[in-house]
């Protein structure tokens, strides 16, 4: 899928920022959401959970960023049954 390829290329380009960088986290969540739409939710779950933990640590558990990551994790889990 072209979308997945573009996101993977973006993550490779962003790798110099470090995996805890907010831009990397946002791109990772976009990749997880795309995997869900592709029927490959299980592949994105660990990454989405990592971003959730990062957002909770950086922005707080009640932040909009953490809510977005919770939504992604929930969507992945829902798709997995």
Short mmCIF file of N, CA and C in Angstrom, two decimals:
data_model
loop_
_atom_site.label_atom_id
_atom_site.label_comp_id
_atom_site.label_asym_id
_atom_site.label_seq_id
_atom_site.Cartn_x
_atom_site.Cartn_y
_atom_site.Cartn_z
N UNK A 1 0.84 -1.18 0.00
CA UNK A 1 0.00 0.00 0.00
C UNK A 1 0.88 1.24 0.00
N UNK A 2 0.54 2.21 -0.85
CA UNK A 2 1.34 3.43 -0.96
C UNK A 2 1.36 4.23 0.33
N UNK A 3 0.23 4.28 1.01
CA UNK A 3 0.17 5.04 2.26
C UNK A 3 1.12 4.49 3.30
N UNK A 4 1.15 3.18 3.42
CA UNK A 4 2.05 2.56 4.39
C UNK A 4 3.51 2.81 4.01
N UNK A 5 3.80 2.73 2.73
CA UNK A 5 5.17 3.00 2.26
C UNK A 5 5.58 4.42 2.61
N UNK A 6 4.69 5.38 2.37
CA UNK A 6 5.01 6.78 2.66
C UNK A 6 5.23 6.99 4.16
N UNK A 7 4.38 6.39 4.99
CA UNK A 7 4.56 6.53 6.43
C UNK A 7 5.85 5.88 6.90
N UNK A 8 6.19 4.73 6.35
CA UNK A 8 7.45 4.08 6.71
C UNK A 8 8.65 4.93 6.29
N UNK A 9 8.57 5.54 5.11
CA UNK A 9 9.64 6.43 4.66
C UNK A 9 9.75 7.65 5.57
N UNK A 10 8.61 8.17 5.98
CA UNK A 10 8.60 9.32 6.88
C UNK A 10 9.24 8.96 8.22
N UNK A 11 8.88 7.80 8.76
CA UNK A 11 9.47 7.36 10.02
C UNK A 11 10.98 7.15 9.89
N UNK A 12 11.41 6.64 8.75
CA UNK A 12 12.85 6.47 8.53
C UNK A 12 13.54 7.83 8.51
N UNK A 13 12.93 8.80 7.86
CA UNK A 13 13.48 10.15 7.80
C UNK A 13 13.49 10.79 9.18
N UNK A 14 12.44 10.53 9.98
CA UNK A 14 12.32 11.12 11.31
C UNK A 14 13.18 10.40 12.36
N UNK A 15 13.78 9.30 12.01
CA UNK A 15 14.52 8.49 13.00
C UNK A 15 15.62 9.30 13.71
N UNK A 16 16.16 10.28 13.03
CA UNK A 16 17.21 11.09 13.67
C UNK A 16 16.66 11.93 14.82
N UNK A 17 15.35 12.11 14.89
CA UNK A 17 14.72 12.88 15.96
C UNK A 17 14.63 12.09 17.26
N UNK A 18 14.68 10.77 17.16
CA UNK A 18 14.52 9.90 18.32
C UNK A 18 13.08 9.42 18.44
N UNK A 19 12.90 8.21 18.92
CA UNK A 19 11.56 7.61 18.92
C UNK A 19 10.60 8.30 19.88
N UNK A 20 11.10 9.10 20.83
CA UNK A 20 10.24 9.81 21.76
C UNK A 20 9.85 11.21 21.29
N UNK A 21 10.26 11.58 20.10
CA UNK A 21 9.92 12.90 19.57
C UNK A 21 8.43 12.94 19.21
N UNK A 22 7.75 14.04 19.52
CA UNK A 22 6.31 14.13 19.21
C UNK A 22 5.97 13.92 17.74
N UNK A 23 6.81 14.37 16.83
CA UNK A 23 6.53 14.16 15.40
C UNK A 23 6.56 12.67 15.05
N UNK A 24 7.51 11.96 15.61
CA UNK A 24 7.62 10.52 15.38
C UNK A 24 6.39 9.82 15.97
N UNK A 25 5.98 10.25 17.15
CA UNK A 25 4.81 9.65 17.79
C UNK A 25 3.56 9.86 16.93
N UNK A 26 3.36 11.07 16.41
CA UNK A 26 2.18 11.33 15.56
C UNK A 26 2.21 10.48 14.30
N UNK A 27 3.36 10.39 13.68
CA UNK A 27 3.47 9.58 12.46
C UNK A 27 3.21 8.11 12.79
N UNK A 28 3.71 7.66 13.92
CA UNK A 28 3.49 6.27 14.34
C UNK A 28 2.01 6.00 14.53
N UNK A 29 1.28 6.92 15.17
CA UNK A 29 -0.17 6.72 15.35
C UNK A 29 -0.89 6.69 14.01
N UNK A 30 -0.47 7.52 13.08
CA UNK A 30 -1.08 7.50 11.74
C UNK A 30 -0.84 6.14 11.08
N UNK A 31 0.36 5.61 11.25
CA UNK A 31 0.68 4.29 10.69
C UNK A 31 -0.20 3.21 11.33
N UNK A 32 -0.39 3.29 12.64
CA UNK A 32 -1.23 2.32 13.34
C UNK A 32 -2.67 2.38 12.84
N UNK A 33 -3.18 3.59 12.65
CA UNK A 33 -4.55 3.75 12.15
C UNK A 33 -4.69 3.18 10.74
N UNK A 34 -3.67 3.39 9.92
CA UNK A 34 -3.71 2.83 8.57
C UNK A 34 -3.67 1.31 8.60
N UNK A 35 -2.83 0.75 9.45
CA UNK A 35 -2.79 -0.72 9.58
C UNK A 35 -4.17 -1.26 9.97
N UNK A 36 -4.85 -0.55 10.86
CA UNK A 36 -6.20 -0.97 11.25
C UNK A 36 -7.13 -0.99 10.03
N UNK A 37 -7.11 0.09 9.26
CA UNK A 37 -7.97 0.16 8.07
C UNK A 37 -7.61 -0.93 7.04
N UNK A 38 -6.37 -1.38 7.07
CA UNK A 38 -5.93 -2.42 6.15
C UNK A 38 -6.24 -3.83 6.67
N UNK A 39 -6.84 -3.91 7.87
CA UNK A 39 -7.14 -5.22 8.46
C UNK A 39 -5.94 -5.84 9.15
N UNK A 40 -4.97 -5.03 9.52
CA UNK A 40 -3.73 -5.52 10.13
C UNK A 40 -3.52 -4.88 11.50
N UNK A 41 -4.60 -4.78 12.28
CA UNK A 41 -4.58 -4.07 13.55
C UNK A 41 -3.53 -4.61 14.51
N UNK A 42 -3.36 -5.91 14.57
CA UNK A 42 -2.42 -6.50 15.53
C UNK A 42 -1.00 -5.99 15.32
N UNK A 43 -0.66 -5.66 14.08
CA UNK A 43 0.69 -5.16 13.78
C UNK A 43 0.96 -3.79 14.39
N UNK A 44 -0.09 -3.03 14.63
CA UNK A 44 0.10 -1.67 15.14
C UNK A 44 -0.10 -1.52 16.64
N UNK A 45 -0.60 -2.54 17.31
CA UNK A 45 -0.98 -2.40 18.71
C UNK A 45 0.18 -2.02 19.62
N UNK A 46 1.29 -2.70 19.54
CA UNK A 46 2.43 -2.40 20.43
C UNK A 46 2.93 -0.98 20.22
N UNK A 47 3.00 -0.53 18.97
CA UNK A 47 3.45 0.83 18.70
C UNK A 47 2.47 1.86 19.26
N UNK A 48 1.16 1.61 19.09
CA UNK A 48 0.16 2.54 19.61
C UNK A 48 0.22 2.60 21.14
N UNK A 49 0.42 1.48 21.78
CA UNK A 49 0.54 1.46 23.24
C UNK A 49 1.79 2.20 23.70
N UNK A 50 2.88 2.11 22.94
CA UNK A 50 4.10 2.83 23.27
C UNK A 50 3.88 4.34 23.16
N UNK A 51 3.18 4.77 22.10
CA UNK A 51 2.90 6.19 21.94
C UNK A 51 1.97 6.67 23.06
N UNK A 52 1.00 5.87 23.42
CA UNK A 52 0.10 6.23 24.53
C UNK A 52 0.90 6.48 25.81
N UNK A 53 1.80 5.57 26.14
CA UNK A 53 2.62 5.73 27.34
C UNK A 53 3.48 6.99 27.25
N UNK A 54 4.03 7.25 26.08
CA UNK A 54 4.84 8.45 25.87
C UNK A 54 4.00 9.70 26.08
N UNK A 55 2.83 9.77 25.46
CA UNK A 55 1.96 10.93 25.59
C UNK A 55 1.53 11.14 27.03
N UNK A 56 1.23 10.07 27.74
CA UNK A 56 0.83 10.21 29.13
C UNK A 56 1.99 10.77 29.97
N UNK A 57 3.19 10.33 29.66
CA UNK A 57 4.36 10.80 30.39
C UNK A 57 4.66 12.28 30.08
N UNK A 58 4.57 12.65 28.81
CA UNK A 58 4.92 14.00 28.39
C UNK A 58 3.79 15.00 28.67
N UNK A 59 2.57 14.65 28.26
CA UNK A 59 1.47 15.61 28.29
C UNK A 59 0.48 15.38 29.44
N UNK A 60 0.54 14.20 30.06
CA UNK A 60 -0.40 13.87 31.12
C UNK A 60 -1.51 12.97 30.62
N UNK A 61 -2.04 12.16 31.53
CA UNK A 61 -3.05 11.17 31.16
C UNK A 61 -4.36 11.80 30.70
N UNK A 62 -4.62 13.04 31.09
CA UNK A 62 -5.88 13.71 30.74
C UNK A 62 -5.74 14.62 29.51
N UNK A 63 -4.63 14.56 28.84
CA UNK A 63 -4.38 15.46 27.71
C UNK A 63 -5.10 15.00 26.44
N UNK A 64 -5.25 15.94 25.53
CA UNK A 64 -5.85 15.62 24.24
C UNK A 64 -4.98 14.62 23.47
N UNK A 65 -3.67 14.75 23.59
CA UNK A 65 -2.77 13.82 22.90
C UNK A 65 -2.96 12.40 23.42
N UNK A 66 -3.05 12.25 24.74
CA UNK A 66 -3.26 10.92 25.32
C UNK A 66 -4.63 10.38 24.91
N UNK A 67 -5.64 11.24 24.84
CA UNK A 67 -6.97 10.79 24.41
C UNK A 67 -6.93 10.28 22.98
N UNK A 68 -6.19 10.96 22.11
CA UNK A 68 -6.06 10.52 20.73
C UNK A 68 -5.38 9.15 20.66
N UNK A 69 -4.35 8.97 21.46
CA UNK A 69 -3.65 7.68 21.47
C UNK A 69 -4.54 6.59 22.06
N UNK A 70 -5.31 6.91 23.11
CA UNK A 70 -6.27 5.94 23.66
C UNK A 70 -7.26 5.52 22.59
N UNK A 71 -7.73 6.47 21.81
CA UNK A 71 -8.68 6.18 20.75
C UNK A 71 -8.06 5.23 19.72
N UNK A 72 -6.81 5.46 19.38
CA UNK A 72 -6.14 4.58 18.42
C UNK A 72 -5.98 3.18 18.98
N UNK A 73 -5.54 3.08 20.23
CA UNK A 73 -5.39 1.76 20.86
C UNK A 73 -6.74 1.06 20.92
N UNK A 74 -7.78 1.78 21.33
CA UNK A 74 -9.11 1.19 21.39
C UNK A 74 -9.61 0.72 20.04
N UNK A 75 -9.37 1.50 19.02
CA UNK A 75 -9.77 1.09 17.68
C UNK A 75 -9.06 -0.16 17.21
N UNK A 76 -7.78 -0.23 17.51
CA UNK A 76 -7.00 -1.44 17.15
C UNK A 76 -7.56 -2.66 17.88
N UNK A 77 -7.78 -2.52 19.19
CA UNK A 77 -8.30 -3.64 19.96
C UNK A 77 -9.69 -4.05 19.47
N UNK A 78 -10.53 -3.06 19.16
CA UNK A 78 -11.85 -3.37 18.65
C UNK A 78 -11.78 -4.14 17.34
N UNK A 79 -10.87 -3.75 16.48
CA UNK A 79 -10.73 -4.44 15.20
C UNK A 79 -10.21 -5.87 15.37
N UNK A 80 -9.47 -6.08 16.44
CA UNK A 80 -8.91 -7.41 16.69
C UNK A 80 -9.95 -8.35 17.32
N UNK A 81 -11.05 -7.78 17.79
CA UNK A 81 -12.10 -8.60 18.39
C UNK A 81 -11.93 -8.67 19.82
#
